[in-house]
mmCIF file of C-alpha atoms and ligand atoms in Angstrom:
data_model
loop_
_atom_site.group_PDB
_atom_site.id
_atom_site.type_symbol
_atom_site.label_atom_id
_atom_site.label_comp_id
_atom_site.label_asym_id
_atom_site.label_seq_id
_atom_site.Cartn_x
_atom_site.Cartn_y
_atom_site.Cartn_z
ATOM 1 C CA UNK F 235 -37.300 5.610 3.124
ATOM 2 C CA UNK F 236 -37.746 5.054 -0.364
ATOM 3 C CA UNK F 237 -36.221 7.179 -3.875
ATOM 4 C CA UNK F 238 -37.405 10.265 -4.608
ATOM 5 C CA UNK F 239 -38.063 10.155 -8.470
ATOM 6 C CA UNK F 240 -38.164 13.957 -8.920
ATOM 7 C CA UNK F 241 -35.439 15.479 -6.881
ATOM 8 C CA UNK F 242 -31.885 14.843 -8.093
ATOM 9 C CA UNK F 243 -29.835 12.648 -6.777
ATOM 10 C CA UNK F 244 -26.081 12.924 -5.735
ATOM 11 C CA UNK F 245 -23.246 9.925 -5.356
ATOM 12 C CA UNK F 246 -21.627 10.742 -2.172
ATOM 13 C CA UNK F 247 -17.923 12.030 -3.394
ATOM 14 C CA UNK F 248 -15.799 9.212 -1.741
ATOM 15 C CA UNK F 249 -17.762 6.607 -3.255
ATOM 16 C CA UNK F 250 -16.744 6.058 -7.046
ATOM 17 C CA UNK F 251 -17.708 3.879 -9.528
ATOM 18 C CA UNK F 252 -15.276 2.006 -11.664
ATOM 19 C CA UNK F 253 -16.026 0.249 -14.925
ATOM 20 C CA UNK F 254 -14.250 -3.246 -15.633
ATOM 21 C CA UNK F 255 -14.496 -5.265 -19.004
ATOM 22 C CA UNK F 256 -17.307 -7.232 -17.277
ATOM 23 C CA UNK F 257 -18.679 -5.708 -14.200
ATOM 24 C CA UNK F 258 -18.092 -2.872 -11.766
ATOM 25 C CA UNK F 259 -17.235 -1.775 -8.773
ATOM 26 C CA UNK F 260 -18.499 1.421 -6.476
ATOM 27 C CA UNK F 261 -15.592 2.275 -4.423
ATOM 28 C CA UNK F 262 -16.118 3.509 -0.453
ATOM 29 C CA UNK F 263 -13.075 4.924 0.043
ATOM 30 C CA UNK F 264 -14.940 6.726 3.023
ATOM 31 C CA UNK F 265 -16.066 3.162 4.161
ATOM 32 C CA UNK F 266 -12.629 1.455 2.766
ATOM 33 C CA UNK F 267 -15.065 -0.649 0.602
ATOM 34 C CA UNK F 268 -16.273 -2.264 -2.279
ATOM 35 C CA UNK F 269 -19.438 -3.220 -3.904
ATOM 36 C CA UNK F 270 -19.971 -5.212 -6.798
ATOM 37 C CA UNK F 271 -22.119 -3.256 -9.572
ATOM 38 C CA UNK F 272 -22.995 -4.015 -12.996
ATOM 39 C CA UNK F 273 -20.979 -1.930 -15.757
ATOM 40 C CA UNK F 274 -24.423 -0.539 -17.278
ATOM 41 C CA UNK F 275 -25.443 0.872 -13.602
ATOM 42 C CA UNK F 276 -21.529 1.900 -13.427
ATOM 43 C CA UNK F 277 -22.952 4.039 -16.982
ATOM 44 C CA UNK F 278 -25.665 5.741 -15.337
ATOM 45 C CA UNK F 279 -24.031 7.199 -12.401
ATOM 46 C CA UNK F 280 -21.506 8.321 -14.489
ATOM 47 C CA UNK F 281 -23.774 10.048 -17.166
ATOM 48 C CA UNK F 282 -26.572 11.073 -15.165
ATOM 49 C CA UNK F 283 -25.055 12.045 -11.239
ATOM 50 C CA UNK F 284 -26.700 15.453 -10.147
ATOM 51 C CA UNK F 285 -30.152 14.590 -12.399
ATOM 52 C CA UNK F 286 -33.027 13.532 -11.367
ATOM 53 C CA UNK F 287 -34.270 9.570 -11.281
ATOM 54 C CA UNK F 288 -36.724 10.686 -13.338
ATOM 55 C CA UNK F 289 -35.311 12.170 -16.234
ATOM 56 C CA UNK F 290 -33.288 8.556 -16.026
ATOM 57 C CA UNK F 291 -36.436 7.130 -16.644
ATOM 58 C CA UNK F 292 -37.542 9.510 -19.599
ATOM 59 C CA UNK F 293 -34.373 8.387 -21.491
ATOM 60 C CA UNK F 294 -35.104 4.553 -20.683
ATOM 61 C CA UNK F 295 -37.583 2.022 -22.572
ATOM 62 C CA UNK F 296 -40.546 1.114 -20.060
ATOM 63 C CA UNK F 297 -38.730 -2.446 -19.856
ATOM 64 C CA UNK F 298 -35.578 -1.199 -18.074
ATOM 65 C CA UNK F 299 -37.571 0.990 -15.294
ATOM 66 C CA UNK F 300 -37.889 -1.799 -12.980
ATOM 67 C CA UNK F 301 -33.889 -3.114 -13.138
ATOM 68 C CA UNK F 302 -33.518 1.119 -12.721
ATOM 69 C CA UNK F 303 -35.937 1.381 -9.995
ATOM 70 C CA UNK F 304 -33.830 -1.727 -8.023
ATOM 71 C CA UNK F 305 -30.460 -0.380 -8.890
ATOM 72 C CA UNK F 306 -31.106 3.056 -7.114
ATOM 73 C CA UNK F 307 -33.153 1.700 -4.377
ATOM 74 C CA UNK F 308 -30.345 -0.368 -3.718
ATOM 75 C CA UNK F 309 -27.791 2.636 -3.647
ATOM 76 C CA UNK F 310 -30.106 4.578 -1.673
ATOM 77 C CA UNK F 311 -30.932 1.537 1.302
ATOM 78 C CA UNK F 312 -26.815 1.497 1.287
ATOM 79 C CA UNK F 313 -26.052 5.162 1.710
ATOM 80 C CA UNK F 314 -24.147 5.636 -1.715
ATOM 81 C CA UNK F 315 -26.427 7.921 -2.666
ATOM 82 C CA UNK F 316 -28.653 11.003 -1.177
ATOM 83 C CA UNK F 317 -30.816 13.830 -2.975
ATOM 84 C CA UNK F 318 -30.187 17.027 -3.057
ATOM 85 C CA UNK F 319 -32.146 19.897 -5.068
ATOM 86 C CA UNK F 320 -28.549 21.474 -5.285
ATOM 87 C CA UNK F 321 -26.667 18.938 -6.959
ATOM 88 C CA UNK F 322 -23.975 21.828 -8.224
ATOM 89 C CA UNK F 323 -22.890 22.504 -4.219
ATOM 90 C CA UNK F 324 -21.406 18.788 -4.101
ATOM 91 C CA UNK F 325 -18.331 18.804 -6.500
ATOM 92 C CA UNK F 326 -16.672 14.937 -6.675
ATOM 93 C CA UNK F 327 -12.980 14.736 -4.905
ATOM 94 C CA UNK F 328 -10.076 16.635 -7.062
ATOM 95 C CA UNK F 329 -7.883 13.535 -8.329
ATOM 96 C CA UNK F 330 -5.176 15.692 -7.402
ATOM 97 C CA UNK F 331 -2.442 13.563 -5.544
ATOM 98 C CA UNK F 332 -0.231 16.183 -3.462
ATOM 99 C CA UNK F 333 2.412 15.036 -0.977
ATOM 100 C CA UNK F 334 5.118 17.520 0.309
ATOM 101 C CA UNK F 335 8.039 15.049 0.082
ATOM 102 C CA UNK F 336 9.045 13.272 -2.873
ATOM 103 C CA UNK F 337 9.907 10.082 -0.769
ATOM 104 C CA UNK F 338 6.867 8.746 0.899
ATOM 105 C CA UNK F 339 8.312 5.250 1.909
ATOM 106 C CA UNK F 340 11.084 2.603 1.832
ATOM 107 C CA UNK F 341 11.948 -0.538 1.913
ATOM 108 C CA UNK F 342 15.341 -2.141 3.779
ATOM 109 C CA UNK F 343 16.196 -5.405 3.221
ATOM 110 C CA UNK F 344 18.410 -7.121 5.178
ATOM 111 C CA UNK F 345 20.599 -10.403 5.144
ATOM 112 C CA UNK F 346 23.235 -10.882 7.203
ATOM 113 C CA UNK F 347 24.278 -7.419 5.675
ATOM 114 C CA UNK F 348 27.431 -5.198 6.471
ATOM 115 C CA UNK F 349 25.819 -1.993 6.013
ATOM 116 C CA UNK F 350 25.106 0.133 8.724
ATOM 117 C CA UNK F 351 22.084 1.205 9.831
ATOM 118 C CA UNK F 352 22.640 4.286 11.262
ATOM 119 C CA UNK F 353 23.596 5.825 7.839
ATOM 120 C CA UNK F 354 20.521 4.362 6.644
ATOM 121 C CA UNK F 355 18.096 5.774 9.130
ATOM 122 C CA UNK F 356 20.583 9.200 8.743
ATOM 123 C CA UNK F 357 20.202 9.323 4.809
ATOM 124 C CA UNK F 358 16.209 8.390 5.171
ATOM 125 C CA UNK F 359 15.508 11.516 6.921
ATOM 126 C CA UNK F 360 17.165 13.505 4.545
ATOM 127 C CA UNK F 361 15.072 12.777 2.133
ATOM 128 C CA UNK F 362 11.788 13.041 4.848
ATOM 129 C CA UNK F 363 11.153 9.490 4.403
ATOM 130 C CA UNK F 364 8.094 8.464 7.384
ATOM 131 C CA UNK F 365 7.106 5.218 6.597
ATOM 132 C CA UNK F 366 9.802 2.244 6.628
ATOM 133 C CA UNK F 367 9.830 -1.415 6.147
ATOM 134 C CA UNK F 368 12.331 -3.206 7.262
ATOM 135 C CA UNK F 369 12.718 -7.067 6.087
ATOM 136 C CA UNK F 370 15.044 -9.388 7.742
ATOM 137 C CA UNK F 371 15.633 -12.033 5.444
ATOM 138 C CA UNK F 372 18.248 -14.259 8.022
ATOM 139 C CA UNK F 373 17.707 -14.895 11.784
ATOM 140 C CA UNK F 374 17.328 -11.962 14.116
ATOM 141 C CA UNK F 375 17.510 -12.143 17.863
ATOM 142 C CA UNK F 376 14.817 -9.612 19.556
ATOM 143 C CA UNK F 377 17.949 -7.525 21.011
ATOM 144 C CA UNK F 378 19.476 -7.145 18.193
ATOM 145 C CA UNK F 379 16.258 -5.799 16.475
ATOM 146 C CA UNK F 380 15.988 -3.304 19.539
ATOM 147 C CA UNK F 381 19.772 -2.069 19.195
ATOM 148 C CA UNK F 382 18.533 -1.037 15.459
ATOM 149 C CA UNK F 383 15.099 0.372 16.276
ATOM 150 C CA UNK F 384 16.908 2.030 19.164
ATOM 151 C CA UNK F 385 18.873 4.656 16.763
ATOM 152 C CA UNK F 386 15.464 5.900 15.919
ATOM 153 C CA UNK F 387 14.843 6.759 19.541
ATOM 154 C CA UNK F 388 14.892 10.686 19.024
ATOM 155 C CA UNK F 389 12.073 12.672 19.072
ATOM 156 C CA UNK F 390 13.290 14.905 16.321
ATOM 157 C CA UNK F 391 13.257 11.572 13.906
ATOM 158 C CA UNK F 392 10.920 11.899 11.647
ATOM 159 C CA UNK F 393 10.087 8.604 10.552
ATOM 160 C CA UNK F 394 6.892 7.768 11.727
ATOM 161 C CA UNK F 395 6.016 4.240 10.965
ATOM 162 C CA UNK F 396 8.306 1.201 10.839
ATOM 163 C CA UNK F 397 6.962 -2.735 9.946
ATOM 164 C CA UNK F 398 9.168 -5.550 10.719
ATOM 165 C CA UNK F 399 9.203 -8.463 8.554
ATOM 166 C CA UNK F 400 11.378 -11.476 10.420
ATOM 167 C CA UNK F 401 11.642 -14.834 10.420
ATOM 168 C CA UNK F 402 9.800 -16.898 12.733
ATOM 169 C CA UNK F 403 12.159 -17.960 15.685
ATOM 170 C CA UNK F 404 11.784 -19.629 18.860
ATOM 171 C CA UNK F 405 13.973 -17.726 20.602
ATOM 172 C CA UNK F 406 12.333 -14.187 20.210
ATOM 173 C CA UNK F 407 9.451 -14.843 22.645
ATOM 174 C CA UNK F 408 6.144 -13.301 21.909
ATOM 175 C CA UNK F 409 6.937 -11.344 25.285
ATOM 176 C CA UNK F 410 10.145 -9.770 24.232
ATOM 177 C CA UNK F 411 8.422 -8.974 20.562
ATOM 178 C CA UNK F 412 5.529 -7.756 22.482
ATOM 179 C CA UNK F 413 8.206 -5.299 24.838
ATOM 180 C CA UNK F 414 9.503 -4.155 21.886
ATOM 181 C CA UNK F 415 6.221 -2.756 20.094
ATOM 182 C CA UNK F 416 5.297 -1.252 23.341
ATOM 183 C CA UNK F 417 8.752 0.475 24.180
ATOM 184 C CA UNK F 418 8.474 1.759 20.536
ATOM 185 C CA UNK F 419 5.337 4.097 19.124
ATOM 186 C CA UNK F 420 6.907 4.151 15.780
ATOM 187 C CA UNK F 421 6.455 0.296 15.211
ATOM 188 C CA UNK F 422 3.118 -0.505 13.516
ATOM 189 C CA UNK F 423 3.661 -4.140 12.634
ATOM 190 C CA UNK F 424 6.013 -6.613 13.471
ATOM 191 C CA UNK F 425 5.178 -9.741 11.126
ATOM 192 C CA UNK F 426 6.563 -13.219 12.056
ATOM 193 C CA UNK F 427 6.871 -15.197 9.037
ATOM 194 C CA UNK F 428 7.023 -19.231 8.666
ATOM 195 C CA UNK F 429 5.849 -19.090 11.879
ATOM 196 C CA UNK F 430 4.072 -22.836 12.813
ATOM 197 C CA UNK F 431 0.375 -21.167 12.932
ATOM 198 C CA UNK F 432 -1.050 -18.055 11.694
ATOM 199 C CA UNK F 433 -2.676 -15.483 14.847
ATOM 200 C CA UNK F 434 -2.674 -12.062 15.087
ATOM 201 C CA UNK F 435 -2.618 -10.356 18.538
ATOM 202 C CA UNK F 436 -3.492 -6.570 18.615
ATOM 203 C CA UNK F 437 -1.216 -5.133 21.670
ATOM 204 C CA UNK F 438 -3.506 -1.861 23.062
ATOM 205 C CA UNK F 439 -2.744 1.525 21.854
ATOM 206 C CA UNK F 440 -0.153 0.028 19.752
ATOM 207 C CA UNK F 441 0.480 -2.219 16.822
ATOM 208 C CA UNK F 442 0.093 -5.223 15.851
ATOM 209 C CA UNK F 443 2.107 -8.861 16.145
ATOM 210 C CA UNK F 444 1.161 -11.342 13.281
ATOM 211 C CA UNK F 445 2.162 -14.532 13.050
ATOM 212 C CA UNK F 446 1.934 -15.993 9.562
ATOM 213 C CA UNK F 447 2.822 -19.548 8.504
ATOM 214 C CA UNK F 448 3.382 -18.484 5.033
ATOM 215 C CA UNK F 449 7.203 -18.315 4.213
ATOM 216 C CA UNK F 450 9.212 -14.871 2.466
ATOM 217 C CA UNK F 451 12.631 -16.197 0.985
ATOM 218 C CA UNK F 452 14.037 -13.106 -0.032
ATOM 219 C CA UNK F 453 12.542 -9.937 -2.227
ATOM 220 C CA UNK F 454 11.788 -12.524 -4.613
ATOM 221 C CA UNK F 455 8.649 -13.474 -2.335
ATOM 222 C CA UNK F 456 7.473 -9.971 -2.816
ATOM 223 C CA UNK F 457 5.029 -8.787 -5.462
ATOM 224 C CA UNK F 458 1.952 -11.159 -4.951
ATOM 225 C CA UNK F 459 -1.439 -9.403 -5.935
ATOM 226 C CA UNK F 460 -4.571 -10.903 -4.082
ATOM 227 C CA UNK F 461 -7.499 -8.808 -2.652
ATOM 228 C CA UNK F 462 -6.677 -9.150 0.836
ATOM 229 C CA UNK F 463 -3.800 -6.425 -0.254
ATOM 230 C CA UNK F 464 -6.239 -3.814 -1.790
ATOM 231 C CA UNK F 465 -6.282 -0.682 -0.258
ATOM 232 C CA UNK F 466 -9.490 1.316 -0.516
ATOM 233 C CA UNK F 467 -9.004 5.002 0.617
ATOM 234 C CA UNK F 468 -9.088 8.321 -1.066
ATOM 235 C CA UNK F 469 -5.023 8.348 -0.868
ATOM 236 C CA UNK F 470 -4.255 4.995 -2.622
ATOM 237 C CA UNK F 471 -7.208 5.819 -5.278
ATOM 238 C CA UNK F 472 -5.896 9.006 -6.345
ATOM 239 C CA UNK F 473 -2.330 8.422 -6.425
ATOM 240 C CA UNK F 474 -2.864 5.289 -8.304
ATOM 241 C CA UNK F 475 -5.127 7.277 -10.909
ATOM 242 C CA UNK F 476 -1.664 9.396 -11.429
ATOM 243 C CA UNK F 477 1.174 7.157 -10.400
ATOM 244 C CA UNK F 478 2.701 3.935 -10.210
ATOM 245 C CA UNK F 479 0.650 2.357 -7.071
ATOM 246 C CA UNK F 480 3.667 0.801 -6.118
ATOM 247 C CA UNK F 481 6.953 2.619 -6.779
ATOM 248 C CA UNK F 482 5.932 6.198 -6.712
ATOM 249 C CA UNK F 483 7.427 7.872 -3.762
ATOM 250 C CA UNK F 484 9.458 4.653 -2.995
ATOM 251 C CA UNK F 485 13.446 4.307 -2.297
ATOM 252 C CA UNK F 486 14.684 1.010 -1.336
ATOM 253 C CA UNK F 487 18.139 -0.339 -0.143
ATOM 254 C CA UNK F 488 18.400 -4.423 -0.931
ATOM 255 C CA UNK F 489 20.229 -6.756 1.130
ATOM 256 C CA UNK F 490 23.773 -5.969 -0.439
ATOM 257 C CA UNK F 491 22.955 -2.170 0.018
ATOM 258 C CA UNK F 492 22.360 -1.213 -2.950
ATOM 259 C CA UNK F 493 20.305 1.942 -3.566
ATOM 260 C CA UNK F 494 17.150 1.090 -5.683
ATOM 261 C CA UNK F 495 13.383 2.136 -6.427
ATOM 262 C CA UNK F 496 12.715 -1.694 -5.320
ATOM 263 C CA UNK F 497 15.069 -4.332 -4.573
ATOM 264 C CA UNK F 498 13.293 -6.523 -6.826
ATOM 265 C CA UNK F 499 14.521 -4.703 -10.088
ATOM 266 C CA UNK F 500 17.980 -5.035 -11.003
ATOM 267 C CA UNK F 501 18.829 -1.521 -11.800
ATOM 268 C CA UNK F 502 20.560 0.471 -8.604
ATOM 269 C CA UNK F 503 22.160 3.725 -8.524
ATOM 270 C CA UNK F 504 25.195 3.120 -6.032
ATOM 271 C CA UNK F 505 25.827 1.730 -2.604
ATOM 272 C CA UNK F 506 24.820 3.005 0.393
ATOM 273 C CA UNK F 507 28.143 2.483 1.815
ATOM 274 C CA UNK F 508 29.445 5.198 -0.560
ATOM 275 C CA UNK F 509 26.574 7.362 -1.877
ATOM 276 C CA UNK F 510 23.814 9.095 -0.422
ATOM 277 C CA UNK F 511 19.811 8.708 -0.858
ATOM 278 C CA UNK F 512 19.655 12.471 -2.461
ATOM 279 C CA UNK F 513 22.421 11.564 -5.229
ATOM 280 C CA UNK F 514 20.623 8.080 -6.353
ATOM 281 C CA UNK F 515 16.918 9.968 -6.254
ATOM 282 C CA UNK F 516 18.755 12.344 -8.723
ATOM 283 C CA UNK F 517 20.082 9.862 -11.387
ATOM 284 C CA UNK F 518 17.520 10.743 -14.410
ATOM 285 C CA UNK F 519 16.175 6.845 -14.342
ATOM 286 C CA UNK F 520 15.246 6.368 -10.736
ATOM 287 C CA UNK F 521 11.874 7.658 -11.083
ATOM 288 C CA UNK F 522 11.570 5.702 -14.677
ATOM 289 C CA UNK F 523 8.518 3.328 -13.199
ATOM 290 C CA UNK F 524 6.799 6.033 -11.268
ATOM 291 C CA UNK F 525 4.187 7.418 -13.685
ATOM 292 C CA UNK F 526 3.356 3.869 -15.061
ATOM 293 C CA UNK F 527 -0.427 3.634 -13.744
ATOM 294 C CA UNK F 528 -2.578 0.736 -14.119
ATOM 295 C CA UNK F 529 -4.471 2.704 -16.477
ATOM 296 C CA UNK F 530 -1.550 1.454 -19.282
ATOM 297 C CA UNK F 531 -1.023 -1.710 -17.939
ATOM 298 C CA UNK F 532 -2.307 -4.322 -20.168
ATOM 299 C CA UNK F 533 -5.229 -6.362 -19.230
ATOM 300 C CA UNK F 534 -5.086 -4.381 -15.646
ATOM 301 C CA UNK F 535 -6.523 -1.756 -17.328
ATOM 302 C CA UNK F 536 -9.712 -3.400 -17.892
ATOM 303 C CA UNK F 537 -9.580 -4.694 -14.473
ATOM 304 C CA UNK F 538 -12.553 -3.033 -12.068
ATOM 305 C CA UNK F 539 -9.932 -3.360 -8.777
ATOM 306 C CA UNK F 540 -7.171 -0.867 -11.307
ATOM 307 C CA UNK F 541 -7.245 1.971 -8.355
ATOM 308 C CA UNK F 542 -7.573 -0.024 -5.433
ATOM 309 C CA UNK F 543 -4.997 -2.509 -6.196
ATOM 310 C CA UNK F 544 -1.191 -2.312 -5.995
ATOM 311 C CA UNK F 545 1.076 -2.736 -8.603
ATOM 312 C CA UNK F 546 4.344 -4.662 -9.318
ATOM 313 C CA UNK F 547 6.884 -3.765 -11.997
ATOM 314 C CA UNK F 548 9.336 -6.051 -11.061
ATOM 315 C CA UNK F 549 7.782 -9.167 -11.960
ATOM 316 C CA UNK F 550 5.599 -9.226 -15.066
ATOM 317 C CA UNK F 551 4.065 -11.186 -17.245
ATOM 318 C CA UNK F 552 6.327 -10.420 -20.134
ATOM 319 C CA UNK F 553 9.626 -9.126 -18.476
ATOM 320 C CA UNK F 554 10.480 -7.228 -21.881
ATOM 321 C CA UNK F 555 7.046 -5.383 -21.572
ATOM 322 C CA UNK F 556 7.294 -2.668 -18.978
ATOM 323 C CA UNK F 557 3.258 -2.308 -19.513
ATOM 324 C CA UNK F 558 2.898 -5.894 -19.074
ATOM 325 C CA UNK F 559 0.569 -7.415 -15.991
ATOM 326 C CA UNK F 560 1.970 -7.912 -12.876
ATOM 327 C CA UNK F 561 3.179 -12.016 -13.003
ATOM 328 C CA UNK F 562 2.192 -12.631 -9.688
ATOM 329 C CA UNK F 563 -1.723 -11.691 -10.230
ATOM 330 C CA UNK F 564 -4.198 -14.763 -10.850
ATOM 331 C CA UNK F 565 -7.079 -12.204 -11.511
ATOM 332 C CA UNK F 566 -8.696 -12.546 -14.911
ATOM 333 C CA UNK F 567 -10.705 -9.152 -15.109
ATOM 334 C CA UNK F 568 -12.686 -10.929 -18.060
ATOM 335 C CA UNK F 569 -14.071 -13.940 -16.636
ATOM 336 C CA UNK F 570 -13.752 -12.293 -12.856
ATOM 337 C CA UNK F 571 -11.968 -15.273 -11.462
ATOM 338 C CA UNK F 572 -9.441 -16.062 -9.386
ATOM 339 C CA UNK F 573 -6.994 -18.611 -9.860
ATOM 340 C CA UNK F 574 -3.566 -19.560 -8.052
ATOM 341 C CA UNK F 575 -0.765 -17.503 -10.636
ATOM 342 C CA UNK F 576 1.840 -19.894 -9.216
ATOM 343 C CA UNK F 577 0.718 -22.914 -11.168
ATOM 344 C CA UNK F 578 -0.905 -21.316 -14.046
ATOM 345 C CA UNK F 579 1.238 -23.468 -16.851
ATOM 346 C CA UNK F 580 1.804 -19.792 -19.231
ATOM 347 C CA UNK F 581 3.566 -18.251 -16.434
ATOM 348 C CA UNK F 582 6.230 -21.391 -15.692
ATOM 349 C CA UNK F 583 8.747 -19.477 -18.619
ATOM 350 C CA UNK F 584 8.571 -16.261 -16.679
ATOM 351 C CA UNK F 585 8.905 -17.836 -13.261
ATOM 352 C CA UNK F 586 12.165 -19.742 -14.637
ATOM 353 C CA UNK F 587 13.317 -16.239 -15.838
ATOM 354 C CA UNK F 588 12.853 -14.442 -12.939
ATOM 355 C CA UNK F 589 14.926 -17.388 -10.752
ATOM 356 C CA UNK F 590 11.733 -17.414 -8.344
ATOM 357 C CA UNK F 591 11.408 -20.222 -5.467
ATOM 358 C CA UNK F 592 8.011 -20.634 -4.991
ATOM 359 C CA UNK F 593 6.085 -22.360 -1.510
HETATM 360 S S1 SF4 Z 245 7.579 -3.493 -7.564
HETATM 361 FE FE1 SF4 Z 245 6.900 -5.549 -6.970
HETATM 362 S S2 SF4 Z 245 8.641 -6.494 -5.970
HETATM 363 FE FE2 SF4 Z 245 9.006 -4.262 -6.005
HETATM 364 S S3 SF4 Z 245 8.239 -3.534 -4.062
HETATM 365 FE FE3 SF4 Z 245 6.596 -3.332 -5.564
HETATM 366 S S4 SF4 Z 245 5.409 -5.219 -5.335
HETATM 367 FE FE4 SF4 Z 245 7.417 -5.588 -4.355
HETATM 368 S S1 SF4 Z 246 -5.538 -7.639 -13.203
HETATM 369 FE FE1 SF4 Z 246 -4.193 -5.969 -12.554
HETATM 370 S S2 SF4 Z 246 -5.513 -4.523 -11.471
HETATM 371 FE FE2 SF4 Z 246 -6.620 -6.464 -11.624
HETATM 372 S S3 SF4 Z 246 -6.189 -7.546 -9.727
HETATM 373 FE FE3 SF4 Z 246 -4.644 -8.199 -11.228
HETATM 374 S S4 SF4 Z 246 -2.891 -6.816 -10.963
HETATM 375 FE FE4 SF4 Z 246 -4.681 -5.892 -9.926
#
């Protein structure tokens, strides 16, 4: 099937284009992809969606027809685009980002901690919190990971979706981990870190049990940007258009239960031994990171992978610089390469300042 020249063409509405300072990307949030595009084909499709090839053409000198020719035969061969001679009945997606809760997800750290669980799970579905992580920072035994996952054993809880970070331990057999995903719906991922080799075993109709060798200290080891943590969907792109990709929607409690956006960042509003979720979510700075989008984030904001990628105010480039890059990102959205962050010389101050152990 080849391009029809005179009949006007139409971007499917889940797959966007995104300019970066030196190339593009076209989005599938439909097909949670990504394809590379040049920034002057990224110019087109936003100038000239819902018109015909032709009049694309008309506009162009004869020497750019071919490179325009290839560019839409190539969107056409990969389903991007299709024609339509009524552009007007295919409106793009409303970047509207609507949730009925204000918390969407949270993050428990423990280590060796005193607080108790049950008031944490109690206070989370107050504020109609369905996603959970839960990151064991010191040695858990299987058991004791079932006592805790255990008090969510109610049908009316609401939380929906718990992943377990723990440490890699010979002890907790991949049988017992295994029994424990199954016995529990709610459990999505249960990720064994420093573990001696990396595998992944999918357990049917369930989740998932991943064995990683790579090591996570404490929340210090949280943060790191790398494209194997983008998340292409409709969701993630619209909220991070709006919001902090990140923090928005986020409560945390750190290891000494302190009541926090993330337990990375120093400021807390109270204890959960003493105050409640719904008091700390009040305090007039909680939400203080929330509407920082990647948009105002230096350099990120040139970056082509701004909507798809996640964000990290905690660590930054220039800790006095709220709008300063994430630290932990080796991306270079001018010269589109990677490079390992950890060992790039300029950062060595800000590692120092932020006390992190690195691998
Ligand atoms: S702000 Fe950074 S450290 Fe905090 S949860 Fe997000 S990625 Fe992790
Ligand atoms: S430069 Fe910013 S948006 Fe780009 S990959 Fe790094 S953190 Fe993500």
């Amino acid at each position: 099937m080849s391009i029809k020249l005179n009949i006007p063409f139409k971007l499917f509405a889940d797959c966007i284009p995104v300019k970066g300072a030196n190339r593009g990307v076209l989005c599938d949030l439909q097909r949670s992809n990504i394809e590379f595009i040049p920034n002057s084909l990224c110019d087109l499709l936003h100038k000239y969606d819902g018109y015909e090839i032709s009049s694309i053409l008309r506009d162009h000198t004869k020497n750019d027809h071919e490179t325009i020719i290839e560019y839409f035969d190539f969107l056409y061969a990969n389903d991007f685009i299709f024609f339509t001679k009524t552009p007007n009945l295919f409106p793009p997606i409303k970047m509207e980002y609507k949730t009925a809760f204000e918390i969407t997800n949270a993050i428990i750290d423990f280590n060796k901690s005193s607080y108790d669980f049950k008031k944490v799970f109690s206070e989370l579905e107050k504020v109609s919190c369905k996603h959970i992580q839960l990151r064991f920072f010191s040695k858990i035994q299987s058991n004791e990971l079932a006592s805790i996952i255990n008090l969510l054993n109610r049908k009316s809880s609401i939380i929906q979706n718990i992943k377990i970070f723990i440490p890699y331990n010979l002890q907790n057999t991949k049988n017992n981990l295994e029994k424990l995903l199954k016995k529990n719906g709610r459990i999505s991922n249960i990720i064994i870190y420093n573990a001696p080799k990396t595998e992944v075993y999918n357990i049917k109709y369930q989740g998932k049990l991943l064995y990683t060798i790579k090591n996570i200290i404490d929340e210090r080891s949280c943060g790191i940007i790398n494209a194997n943590n983008f998340v292409i969907n409709s969701n993630n792109f619209i909220e991070s258009k709006k919001y902090n990709s990140c923090l928005n929607g986020k409560i945390s409690i750190d290891a000494l239960g302190y009541i926090k956006n993330c337990p990375s960042i120093s400021e807390h509003y109270g204890n959960i031994q003493n105050n409640t979720l719904k008091d700390a979510l009040s305090h007039k700075d909680f939400k203080k990171y929330w509407n920082i989008t990647k948009d105002e984030i230096d350099i990120c904001k040139d970056c082509e992978f701004r909507y798809i990628c996640t964000d990290c105010r905690a660590y930054r480039e220039n800790p006095k610089d709220e709008f300063s890059k994430p630290l932990k990102c080796g991306y270079n959205p001018y010269t589109n390469e990677w490079s390992e962050w950890s060992t790039n010389p300029l950062k060595h101050e800000t590692i120092k300042y932020y006390n992190l152990i690195l691998d």
